[in-house]
Amino acid sequence: MNSYVPSSDIRAAFSRAMSLMYREEVPAYGALMDLVSRVNDQTLSSQAELRARLEATDGLDRISEERHGAIRLGKAEELSMMRRVFAIMGMFPVGYYDLSEAGVPVHSTAFRPVEGDALKQNPFRVFTSLLRLELISDEDLRLEAERILTDRKIFTEGATSLTEKAEKQGGLERCDADRFVIEVLETFRWHNKANISGDMYRRLHDAHRLIADVVSFQGPHINHLTPRTLDIDQVQALMPTYGIAPKAVIEGPPPRKCPILLRQTSFKALEEPVAFRDADHGWKTGWHTARFGEIEQRGIALTPKGRELYDRLLDQSRRIVRPAADGSNAKAYEAELSKVFEAFPDTWEEIRVQGLGYFSYSLTDKVNTAGTVVETDVDSLVADGFVQFDPITYEDFLPVSAAGIFHSNLGDSARQDFQVSPNQQRFEADLGAATLDEFEHYAQIERSSWNACLRWLKSVA
Ligand code: OOG
Ligand code: NI
């Protein structure tokens, strides 16, 4: 009998190792973690209802363990290898995000656990972008960047051979799994030496700051980690007292009684010293800005209809006030956003009845005492108190918010117009697999919760 380590355990160990490494590399992230856990504790002790709901659905334990990170890759073979590495940790590509529409020359997916149990054990996600050099108009520079990337290897030999071993055997034994975590972590490490000259860096940087971030280094350093907070407005407000400078506005929907999708904010990326190669094979000190810390608060997953309403309202408010990176119009933006979002229903019942969000259905105790239940349609079972519904948490990302996070760190000047050109087919060819459609996935969770209720009711009828 084999004794392979469950993929969720490898993922949890990896997430912990990454958090420790990042805390050491970016001390402000440690301060942010402390602030988040303090605010989470306070929120849970003052909001009994929220506490009860989290206990019943997400599991309270996962809150403080929860985080996502992000990396930016340079070429197709890096992306496909990353997919194989993440698969061993039980993380699979969900969603396709085109960021060219938001002026950033990448497209992305999120590797994450998919099944409910795996999410409960450890929901670690990595937002993974692939640079799109084809969107760079300067052809010389594009060829130059391609050439630089051709030679780079971002995985250690140990990571590669353990990945092959895991694929062949169908898992890793304990000591291999421990080694795997250590080896894979190397890919995410910061490099304070660039693999190019300061001149080349400047040319790449002038084309787009993100291109410089991807092409200049030996590996795709983790650029942020993001714990989950239960009260993002409070954390945002307290950041300065913890010595952290928050970005100007919180991305995503405004504060609401019934949280939807995802709200995010971050602290500004750090300016860090980096050594560039110079002409006489020596090193010359320069600077690079890439790494930051972020927080997120998650709400209900929306149906295509709900998402369409969300996108429309967000777009509408941004046409009136577009948030500036320097924070000069933050108050006006927040006020406008709240006003426009009054059009989005703010009770769970209304969100459910209008088909805007996904819910998990379950039977109440009443079914045990009420004798035979004859209804079979959702609305009357809910109305009569036989069935209850809990919002399904959104586990994915939002391209406009992602772009907002990119821009707050790159500066408004980094906003460029690229030809809007989603290319999911090309992305999936480079990835070597299809991405899971997140809407279908949430619909399926909802459906199976509902079917389980019906099965039980039929079995006692
Ligand atoms: C990715 C930004 C996307 C999020 O939370 O939306 C992201 C990046 O900056 O590389 O992490
Ligand atoms: Ni993020």
Short mmCIF file of C-alpha atoms and ligand atoms in Angstrom, two decimals:
data_model
loop_
_atom_site.label_atom_id
_atom_site.label_comp_id
_atom_site.label_asym_id
_atom_site.label_seq_id
_atom_site.Cartn_x
_atom_site.Cartn_y
_atom_site.Cartn_z
CA MET A 1 0.00 0.00 0.00
CA ASN A 2 1.35 3.41 -0.83
CA SER A 3 1.38 6.20 1.71
CA TYR A 4 1.23 9.36 -0.33
CA VAL A 5 0.76 12.69 1.38
CA PRO A 6 -2.69 14.16 0.56
CA SER A 7 -2.37 17.02 -1.92
CA SER A 8 -4.18 19.35 0.49
CA ASP A 9 -1.46 18.73 3.08
CA ILE A 10 1.25 19.61 0.56
CA ARG A 11 -0.66 22.76 -0.37
CA ALA A 12 -1.08 23.77 3.28
CA ALA A 13 2.62 23.22 3.93
CA PHE A 14 3.51 25.20 0.82
CA SER A 15 1.20 28.07 1.74
CA ARG A 16 2.73 28.22 5.22
CA ALA A 17 6.28 28.11 3.87
CA MET A 18 5.49 30.86 1.37
CA SER A 19 3.94 33.04 4.07
CA LEU A 20 6.99 32.61 6.30
CA MET A 21 9.35 33.43 3.46
CA TYR A 22 7.36 36.51 2.47
CA ARG A 23 7.12 37.73 6.05
CA GLU A 24 10.87 37.61 6.22
CA GLU A 25 11.39 39.23 2.82
CA VAL A 26 8.70 41.91 3.28
CA PRO A 27 8.27 42.80 6.96
CA ALA A 28 5.30 45.09 6.21
CA TYR A 29 3.40 41.95 5.20
CA GLY A 30 3.96 40.57 8.71
CA ALA A 31 2.57 43.78 10.21
CA LEU A 32 -0.45 43.50 7.91
CA MET A 33 -1.04 39.88 9.00
CA ASP A 34 -1.02 40.95 12.64
CA LEU A 35 -3.50 43.72 11.95
CA VAL A 36 -5.78 41.40 9.99
CA SER A 37 -5.91 38.75 12.67
CA ARG A 38 -6.64 41.34 15.35
CA VAL A 39 -9.52 42.81 13.33
CA ASN A 40 -10.84 39.31 12.50
CA ASP A 41 -10.91 38.41 16.20
CA GLN A 42 -12.75 41.61 17.08
CA THR A 43 -15.25 41.13 14.26
CA LEU A 44 -16.00 37.55 15.28
CA SER A 45 -16.54 38.44 18.91
CA SER A 46 -18.85 41.35 18.11
CA GLN A 47 -20.89 39.66 15.35
CA ALA A 48 -22.41 36.44 16.65
CA GLU A 49 -24.47 35.88 13.52
CA LEU A 50 -21.49 36.13 11.19
CA ARG A 51 -19.57 33.80 13.46
CA ALA A 52 -22.35 31.21 13.38
CA ARG A 53 -22.65 31.41 9.60
CA LEU A 54 -18.92 31.01 9.07
CA GLU A 55 -18.88 28.08 11.46
CA ALA A 56 -21.69 26.45 9.52
CA THR A 57 -20.30 27.07 6.04
CA ASP A 58 -16.67 28.00 5.44
CA GLY A 59 -15.26 26.71 8.69
CA LEU A 60 -13.79 29.23 11.09
CA ASP A 61 -10.38 27.59 11.11
CA ARG A 62 -9.73 28.48 7.54
CA ILE A 63 -10.07 32.23 8.06
CA SER A 64 -6.66 32.90 9.56
CA GLU A 65 -4.99 30.32 7.28
CA GLU A 66 -6.47 31.80 4.19
CA ARG A 67 -4.52 33.71 1.59
CA HIS A 68 -3.75 34.09 -2.07
CA GLY A 69 -0.62 35.18 -3.87
CA ALA A 70 0.35 36.21 -7.40
CA ILE A 71 3.13 35.57 -9.89
CA ARG A 72 3.82 36.75 -13.43
CA LEU A 73 5.41 34.33 -15.88
CA GLY A 74 7.34 35.07 -19.05
CA LYS A 75 6.81 32.15 -21.40
CA ALA A 76 4.50 29.29 -22.25
CA GLU A 77 6.69 26.49 -20.96
CA GLU A 78 6.87 28.18 -17.56
CA LEU A 79 3.10 28.30 -17.43
CA SER A 80 2.61 24.67 -18.38
CA MET A 81 5.21 23.50 -15.88
CA MET A 82 3.59 25.66 -13.20
CA ARG A 83 0.31 23.90 -13.93
CA ARG A 84 1.94 20.51 -13.32
CA VAL A 85 3.56 21.71 -10.10
CA PHE A 86 0.33 23.17 -8.73
CA ALA A 87 -1.61 20.01 -9.64
CA ILE A 88 0.53 18.10 -7.16
CA MET A 89 -0.71 20.50 -4.49
CA GLY A 90 -4.32 20.01 -5.58
CA MET A 91 -4.51 23.41 -7.32
CA PHE A 92 -6.14 23.64 -10.74
CA PRO A 93 -6.61 26.50 -13.21
CA VAL A 94 -9.98 28.20 -12.71
CA GLY A 95 -11.15 31.12 -14.84
CA TYR A 96 -9.55 33.09 -17.65
CA TYR A 97 -8.80 36.78 -17.07
CA ASP A 98 -7.91 39.11 -19.89
CA LEU A 99 -6.11 42.11 -18.44
CA SER A 100 -5.31 43.76 -21.79
CA GLU A 101 -8.75 45.34 -21.51
CA ALA A 102 -7.48 47.10 -18.40
CA GLY A 103 -4.20 48.23 -19.94
CA VAL A 104 -1.95 45.48 -18.59
CA PRO A 105 -0.18 43.21 -21.14
CA VAL A 106 -0.93 39.86 -19.49
CA HIS A 107 -3.63 37.23 -19.35
CA SER A 108 -4.18 35.03 -16.34
CA THR A 109 -5.83 32.23 -14.47
CA ALA A 110 -6.03 31.32 -10.79
CA PHE A 111 -4.71 27.99 -9.57
CA ARG A 112 -6.78 26.88 -6.63
CA PRO A 113 -8.40 23.91 -4.93
CA VAL A 114 -11.78 23.20 -6.47
CA GLU A 115 -13.67 20.72 -4.30
CA GLY A 116 -15.41 21.87 -1.12
CA ASP A 117 -13.39 19.66 1.21
CA ALA A 118 -10.10 20.75 -0.31
CA LEU A 119 -11.11 24.41 -0.01
CA LYS A 120 -12.01 23.87 3.61
CA GLN A 121 -8.71 22.23 4.38
CA ASN A 122 -6.71 24.99 2.79
CA PRO A 123 -7.97 27.44 0.19
CA PHE A 124 -4.57 28.72 -1.01
CA ARG A 125 -4.76 30.27 -4.48
CA VAL A 126 -2.17 31.71 -6.84
CA PHE A 127 -3.23 34.28 -9.43
CA THR A 128 -0.90 33.46 -12.30
CA SER A 129 -0.30 35.77 -15.23
CA LEU A 130 1.49 35.17 -18.50
CA LEU A 131 3.21 38.11 -20.18
CA ARG A 132 1.97 38.85 -23.69
CA LEU A 133 4.97 40.13 -25.56
CA GLU A 134 2.90 40.19 -28.75
CA LEU A 135 1.16 43.28 -27.36
CA ILE A 136 4.44 45.23 -27.35
CA SER A 137 4.67 47.39 -30.42
CA ASP A 138 8.47 47.92 -30.44
CA GLU A 139 9.58 44.87 -32.39
CA ASP A 140 13.29 45.09 -31.51
CA LEU A 141 12.48 45.22 -27.87
CA ARG A 142 10.07 42.34 -28.18
CA LEU A 143 12.71 40.14 -29.78
CA GLU A 144 15.24 41.20 -27.18
CA ALA A 145 12.86 40.31 -24.35
CA GLU A 146 12.10 36.96 -25.93
CA ARG A 147 15.79 36.21 -26.22
CA ILE A 148 16.41 37.04 -22.55
CA LEU A 149 13.55 34.81 -21.47
CA THR A 150 14.62 31.91 -23.69
CA ASP A 151 17.54 31.07 -21.48
CA ARG A 152 15.94 31.27 -18.13
CA LYS A 153 15.01 28.31 -16.00
CA ILE A 154 12.68 29.09 -13.14
CA PHE A 155 12.43 25.61 -11.59
CA THR A 156 15.18 23.82 -9.71
CA GLU A 157 16.20 20.38 -10.93
CA GLY A 158 14.80 18.96 -7.70
CA ALA A 159 11.39 20.56 -8.33
CA THR A 160 11.33 19.19 -11.86
CA SER A 161 12.32 15.65 -10.93
CA LEU A 162 9.93 15.47 -7.96
CA THR A 163 7.10 16.72 -10.17
CA GLU A 164 7.85 13.97 -12.68
CA LYS A 165 8.05 11.43 -9.88
CA ALA A 166 4.71 12.50 -8.41
CA GLU A 167 3.06 12.31 -11.80
CA LYS A 168 4.45 8.84 -12.44
CA GLN A 169 3.58 7.41 -9.02
CA GLY A 170 0.37 9.34 -8.46
CA GLY A 171 1.69 11.10 -5.35
CA LEU A 172 4.65 11.78 -3.08
CA GLU A 173 5.73 10.08 0.13
CA ARG A 174 6.40 12.19 3.20
CA CYS A 175 10.09 12.97 2.70
CA ASP A 176 9.63 13.66 -1.02
CA ALA A 177 6.67 15.92 -0.25
CA ASP A 178 8.73 17.90 2.27
CA ARG A 179 11.52 18.23 -0.27
CA PHE A 180 9.05 19.23 -2.99
CA VAL A 181 7.81 22.17 -0.90
CA ILE A 182 11.36 23.40 -0.31
CA GLU A 183 12.35 23.04 -3.97
CA VAL A 184 9.22 24.67 -5.38
CA LEU A 185 9.51 27.58 -2.96
CA GLU A 186 12.77 28.52 -4.71
CA THR A 187 10.84 29.52 -7.83
CA PHE A 188 8.94 32.15 -5.82
CA ARG A 189 11.94 33.66 -4.10
CA TRP A 190 13.07 37.25 -4.58
CA HIS A 191 16.27 37.85 -6.56
CA ASN A 192 18.13 41.01 -5.71
CA LYS A 193 20.34 40.61 -8.77
CA ALA A 194 18.84 41.24 -12.17
CA ASN A 195 19.88 39.13 -15.15
CA ILE A 196 20.20 42.17 -17.41
CA SER A 197 21.89 45.57 -17.52
CA GLY A 198 20.44 48.75 -16.11
CA ASP A 199 20.05 50.07 -19.67
CA MET A 200 18.06 47.11 -20.79
CA TYR A 201 15.94 47.37 -17.65
CA ARG A 202 15.13 50.97 -18.50
CA ARG A 203 14.09 50.09 -22.03
CA LEU A 204 11.80 47.33 -20.80
CA HIS A 205 10.49 49.57 -18.06
CA ASP A 206 9.69 52.31 -20.56
CA ALA A 207 7.71 49.85 -22.67
CA HIS A 208 5.70 48.83 -19.58
CA ARG A 209 6.78 48.49 -15.96
CA LEU A 210 5.34 45.06 -15.81
CA ILE A 211 7.50 43.83 -18.67
CA ALA A 212 10.57 44.87 -16.72
CA ASP A 213 9.27 43.01 -13.68
CA VAL A 214 8.84 39.77 -15.61
CA VAL A 215 11.85 39.82 -17.90
CA SER A 216 14.61 41.21 -15.67
CA PHE A 217 14.88 38.47 -13.08
CA GLN A 218 15.83 34.86 -12.75
CA GLY A 219 12.42 33.86 -11.45
CA PRO A 220 8.81 34.97 -10.97
CA HIS A 221 9.11 36.25 -7.40
CA ILE A 222 5.85 36.14 -5.49
CA ASN A 223 4.68 39.75 -5.76
CA HIS A 224 2.11 39.77 -2.97
CA LEU A 225 0.28 37.63 -0.46
CA THR A 226 -3.25 38.37 0.64
CA PRO A 227 -4.86 37.29 3.89
CA ARG A 228 -8.65 37.30 4.14
CA THR A 229 -10.23 39.86 6.43
CA LEU A 230 -13.75 39.93 7.83
CA ASP A 231 -13.79 43.74 7.90
CA ILE A 232 -11.79 45.32 5.11
CA ASP A 233 -12.90 48.90 5.84
CA GLN A 234 -11.57 48.60 9.36
CA VAL A 235 -8.22 47.19 8.24
CA GLN A 236 -7.90 49.89 5.57
CA ALA A 237 -8.59 52.56 8.20
CA LEU A 238 -6.10 51.10 10.69
CA MET A 239 -3.21 50.47 8.27
CA PRO A 240 -1.52 53.83 8.86
CA THR A 241 -1.41 53.26 12.63
CA TYR A 242 0.51 50.06 11.88
CA GLY A 243 2.99 52.01 9.77
CA ILE A 244 1.56 50.74 6.47
CA ALA A 245 0.50 53.04 3.60
CA PRO A 246 -2.76 51.78 2.05
CA LYS A 247 -3.67 52.26 -1.61
CA ALA A 248 -6.19 55.00 -2.28
CA VAL A 249 -9.46 53.07 -2.58
CA ILE A 250 -10.81 49.60 -1.93
CA GLU A 251 -11.38 47.74 -5.21
CA GLY A 252 -14.66 46.00 -5.96
CA PRO A 253 -18.17 46.64 -4.64
CA PRO A 254 -18.94 49.19 -1.90
CA PRO A 255 -19.61 48.12 1.73
CA ARG A 256 -22.94 46.25 1.91
CA LYS A 257 -25.07 44.27 4.35
CA CYS A 258 -24.80 41.25 2.04
CA PRO A 259 -21.23 41.16 0.71
CA ILE A 260 -20.89 40.22 -2.96
CA LEU A 261 -17.86 38.93 -4.86
CA LEU A 262 -14.64 40.37 -3.59
CA ARG A 263 -13.33 43.59 -2.07
CA GLN A 264 -9.57 44.16 -2.06
CA THR A 265 -7.02 46.72 -1.04
CA SER A 266 -3.26 46.69 -0.66
CA PHE A 267 -0.32 48.62 0.63
CA LYS A 268 1.90 50.31 -1.89
CA ALA A 269 4.70 48.29 -3.44
CA LEU A 270 8.14 48.76 -1.96
CA GLU A 271 11.03 50.33 -3.79
CA GLU A 272 13.84 47.82 -3.39
CA PRO A 273 17.54 47.88 -4.27
CA VAL A 274 18.53 45.61 -7.14
CA ALA A 275 21.93 45.00 -8.72
CA PHE A 276 22.11 45.26 -12.51
CA ARG A 277 24.86 43.83 -14.65
CA ASP A 278 27.23 46.43 -16.03
CA ALA A 279 29.50 46.39 -19.06
CA ASP A 280 32.61 45.14 -17.21
CA HIS A 281 30.85 42.11 -15.75
CA GLY A 282 30.36 43.89 -12.46
CA TRP A 283 27.20 45.05 -10.74
CA LYS A 284 25.57 48.41 -10.42
CA THR A 285 22.88 49.24 -7.88
CA GLY A 286 19.48 50.36 -9.04
CA TRP A 287 15.86 50.10 -7.90
CA HIS A 288 12.82 48.01 -8.64
CA THR A 289 9.24 48.29 -7.38
CA ALA A 290 7.14 45.17 -7.40
CA ARG A 291 6.27 43.64 -4.06
CA PHE A 292 3.37 44.57 -1.84
CA GLY A 293 0.78 43.15 0.55
CA GLU A 294 -2.94 42.95 -0.02
CA ILE A 295 -6.09 42.05 1.89
CA GLU A 296 -9.40 40.76 0.68
CA GLN A 297 -12.92 40.27 1.93
CA ARG A 298 -15.01 37.71 0.12
CA GLY A 299 -18.74 37.65 -0.45
CA ILE A 300 -21.24 35.64 -2.45
CA ALA A 301 -20.47 34.23 -5.93
CA LEU A 302 -22.71 35.89 -8.50
CA THR A 303 -24.53 34.24 -11.39
CA PRO A 304 -23.89 35.57 -14.91
CA LYS A 305 -26.95 37.78 -14.40
CA GLY A 306 -25.62 39.11 -11.08
CA ARG A 307 -22.18 39.58 -12.54
CA GLU A 308 -23.56 41.47 -15.48
CA LEU A 309 -25.34 43.82 -13.08
CA TYR A 310 -22.18 44.20 -11.00
CA ASP A 311 -20.04 44.99 -14.05
CA ARG A 312 -22.58 47.46 -15.35
CA LEU A 313 -22.86 49.34 -12.05
CA LEU A 314 -19.10 49.41 -11.56
CA ASP A 315 -18.62 50.75 -15.05
CA GLN A 316 -21.36 53.32 -14.52
CA SER A 317 -19.80 54.66 -11.32
CA ARG A 318 -16.32 54.77 -12.87
CA ARG A 319 -17.59 56.76 -15.77
CA ILE A 320 -18.65 59.40 -13.27
CA VAL A 321 -15.60 59.24 -10.97
CA ARG A 322 -12.50 57.28 -11.90
CA PRO A 323 -10.30 56.67 -8.84
CA ALA A 324 -6.89 58.33 -9.15
CA ALA A 325 -3.84 56.43 -7.84
CA ASP A 326 -2.86 59.39 -5.64
CA GLY A 327 -6.10 59.23 -3.67
CA SER A 328 -7.12 62.78 -4.50
CA ASN A 329 -10.72 61.80 -5.34
CA ALA A 330 -11.11 58.77 -3.08
CA LYS A 331 -14.05 60.17 -1.09
CA ALA A 332 -15.95 61.20 -4.18
CA TYR A 333 -15.36 57.78 -5.72
CA GLU A 334 -16.63 55.93 -2.65
CA ALA A 335 -19.72 58.10 -2.43
CA GLU A 336 -20.54 57.58 -6.09
CA LEU A 337 -19.95 53.83 -5.89
CA SER A 338 -22.32 53.44 -2.92
CA LYS A 339 -24.95 55.50 -4.63
CA VAL A 340 -24.82 53.59 -7.89
CA PHE A 341 -24.85 50.21 -6.12
CA GLU A 342 -28.16 50.97 -4.43
CA ALA A 343 -29.53 49.31 -7.57
CA PHE A 344 -28.07 45.96 -6.44
CA PRO A 345 -30.47 44.16 -4.03
CA ASP A 346 -29.06 43.89 -0.52
CA THR A 347 -30.92 41.04 1.17
CA TRP A 348 -30.04 37.37 0.61
CA GLU A 349 -33.65 36.60 -0.16
CA GLU A 350 -33.87 39.25 -2.88
CA ILE A 351 -30.52 38.21 -4.34
CA ARG A 352 -31.75 34.61 -4.42
CA VAL A 353 -35.20 35.34 -5.84
CA GLN A 354 -33.79 37.52 -8.61
CA GLY A 355 -31.23 34.85 -9.51
CA LEU A 356 -28.25 37.12 -8.90
CA GLY A 357 -26.17 34.87 -6.63
CA TYR A 358 -25.41 31.20 -5.95
CA PHE A 359 -26.63 29.55 -2.77
CA SER A 360 -26.14 26.27 -1.02
CA TYR A 361 -29.44 24.74 0.08
CA SER A 362 -29.97 22.57 3.13
CA LEU A 363 -32.90 21.16 5.09
CA THR A 364 -33.95 22.68 8.39
CA ASP A 365 -34.92 20.74 11.54
CA LYS A 366 -38.54 21.36 10.70
CA VAL A 367 -38.50 18.50 8.17
CA ASN A 368 -38.07 16.05 11.06
CA THR A 369 -41.10 17.23 12.97
CA ALA A 370 -43.59 18.31 10.36
CA GLY A 371 -44.61 14.92 8.96
CA THR A 372 -44.64 14.47 5.20
CA VAL A 373 -43.52 17.44 3.14
CA VAL A 374 -45.40 17.63 -0.11
CA GLU A 375 -43.86 20.67 -1.81
CA THR A 376 -41.01 20.17 -4.23
CA ASP A 377 -40.25 23.67 -5.46
CA VAL A 378 -37.59 25.83 -3.88
CA ASP A 379 -39.66 28.90 -3.19
CA SER A 380 -42.42 27.19 -1.24
CA LEU A 381 -39.98 24.96 0.67
CA VAL A 382 -38.09 28.07 1.66
CA ALA A 383 -41.27 30.00 2.46
CA ASP A 384 -42.53 27.19 4.69
CA GLY A 385 -39.22 26.96 6.51
CA PHE A 386 -38.19 23.46 5.38
CA VAL A 387 -35.20 24.60 3.39
CA GLN A 388 -32.60 27.23 4.21
CA PHE A 389 -29.97 28.77 1.95
CA ASP A 390 -26.45 30.06 2.56
CA PRO A 391 -24.48 32.20 0.13
CA ILE A 392 -21.69 30.34 -1.68
CA THR A 393 -18.45 32.25 -1.22
CA TYR A 394 -16.75 33.62 -4.34
CA GLU A 395 -13.35 31.94 -4.56
CA ASP A 396 -12.11 33.67 -7.71
CA PHE A 397 -10.91 37.07 -8.92
CA LEU A 398 -12.10 40.17 -10.74
CA PRO A 399 -10.17 41.56 -13.71
CA VAL A 400 -11.05 45.23 -13.07
CA SER A 401 -9.96 44.89 -9.44
CA ALA A 402 -6.79 43.05 -10.44
CA ALA A 403 -5.99 45.87 -12.84
CA GLY A 404 -6.69 48.39 -10.06
CA ILE A 405 -4.19 46.61 -7.85
CA PHE A 406 -1.64 46.52 -10.68
CA HIS A 407 -2.11 50.24 -11.32
CA SER A 408 -1.96 51.37 -7.73
CA ASN A 409 1.50 49.85 -7.66
CA LEU A 410 2.62 50.80 -11.12
CA GLY A 411 1.17 54.31 -11.02
CA ASP A 412 -1.44 55.83 -13.30
CA SER A 413 1.27 56.50 -15.86
CA ALA A 414 1.51 52.76 -16.42
CA ARG A 415 -2.00 52.71 -17.81
CA GLN A 416 -1.64 52.07 -21.52
CA ASP A 417 -4.06 51.20 -24.19
CA PHE A 418 -3.44 47.81 -25.65
CA GLN A 419 -5.59 46.35 -28.27
CA VAL A 420 -8.30 44.54 -26.33
CA SER A 421 -7.67 41.00 -27.37
CA PRO A 422 -8.75 38.21 -25.08
CA ASN A 423 -7.20 35.00 -26.31
CA GLN A 424 -8.32 32.18 -24.07
CA GLN A 425 -7.53 29.61 -26.70
CA ARG A 426 -3.92 30.68 -26.90
CA PHE A 427 -3.67 30.84 -23.13
CA GLU A 428 -5.02 27.32 -22.75
CA ALA A 429 -2.69 26.04 -25.47
CA ASP A 430 0.24 27.55 -23.55
CA LEU A 431 -1.11 26.21 -20.27
CA GLY A 432 -1.55 22.75 -21.75
CA ALA A 433 -5.06 22.40 -20.33
CA ALA A 434 -8.48 24.03 -20.31
CA THR A 435 -9.41 26.37 -17.47
CA LEU A 436 -12.48 25.56 -15.44
CA ASP A 437 -15.45 27.88 -16.04
CA GLU A 438 -16.16 29.36 -12.62
CA PHE A 439 -19.83 30.08 -13.28
CA GLU A 440 -20.52 26.48 -14.25
CA HIS A 441 -18.67 25.35 -11.20
CA TYR A 442 -20.73 27.45 -8.74
CA ALA A 443 -23.94 26.44 -10.52
CA GLN A 444 -22.98 22.82 -10.03
CA ILE A 445 -22.39 23.30 -6.27
CA GLU A 446 -25.78 24.93 -5.97
CA ARG A 447 -27.44 22.18 -7.99
CA SER A 448 -25.97 19.36 -6.00
CA SER A 449 -26.97 20.96 -2.67
CA TRP A 450 -30.49 21.27 -3.98
CA ASN A 451 -30.57 17.72 -5.32
CA ALA A 452 -29.43 16.41 -1.94
CA CYS A 453 -32.41 18.15 -0.29
CA LEU A 454 -34.82 16.67 -2.82
CA ARG A 455 -33.37 13.18 -2.46
CA TRP A 456 -33.82 13.29 1.29
CA LEU A 457 -37.39 14.59 1.03
CA LYS A 458 -38.26 11.87 -1.50
CA SER A 459 -36.72 9.17 0.66
CA VAL A 460 -39.06 9.95 3.57
CA ALA A 461 -42.15 10.75 1.51
C1 OOG B 1 -1.88 40.18 -9.95
C2 OOG B 1 -2.97 41.03 -9.46
C3 OOG B 1 -4.23 40.21 -9.33
C4 OOG B 1 -5.79 40.10 -7.37
O1 OOG B 1 -5.92 39.94 -6.15
O2 OOG B 1 -6.70 40.50 -8.10
C5 OOG B 1 -4.48 39.77 -7.95
C6 OOG B 1 -0.54 40.84 -10.02
O3 OOG B 1 -0.34 41.98 -9.57
O4 OOG B 1 0.36 40.13 -10.53
O5 OOG B 1 -3.71 39.21 -7.26
NI NI B 2 -4.11 39.70 -5.22
#
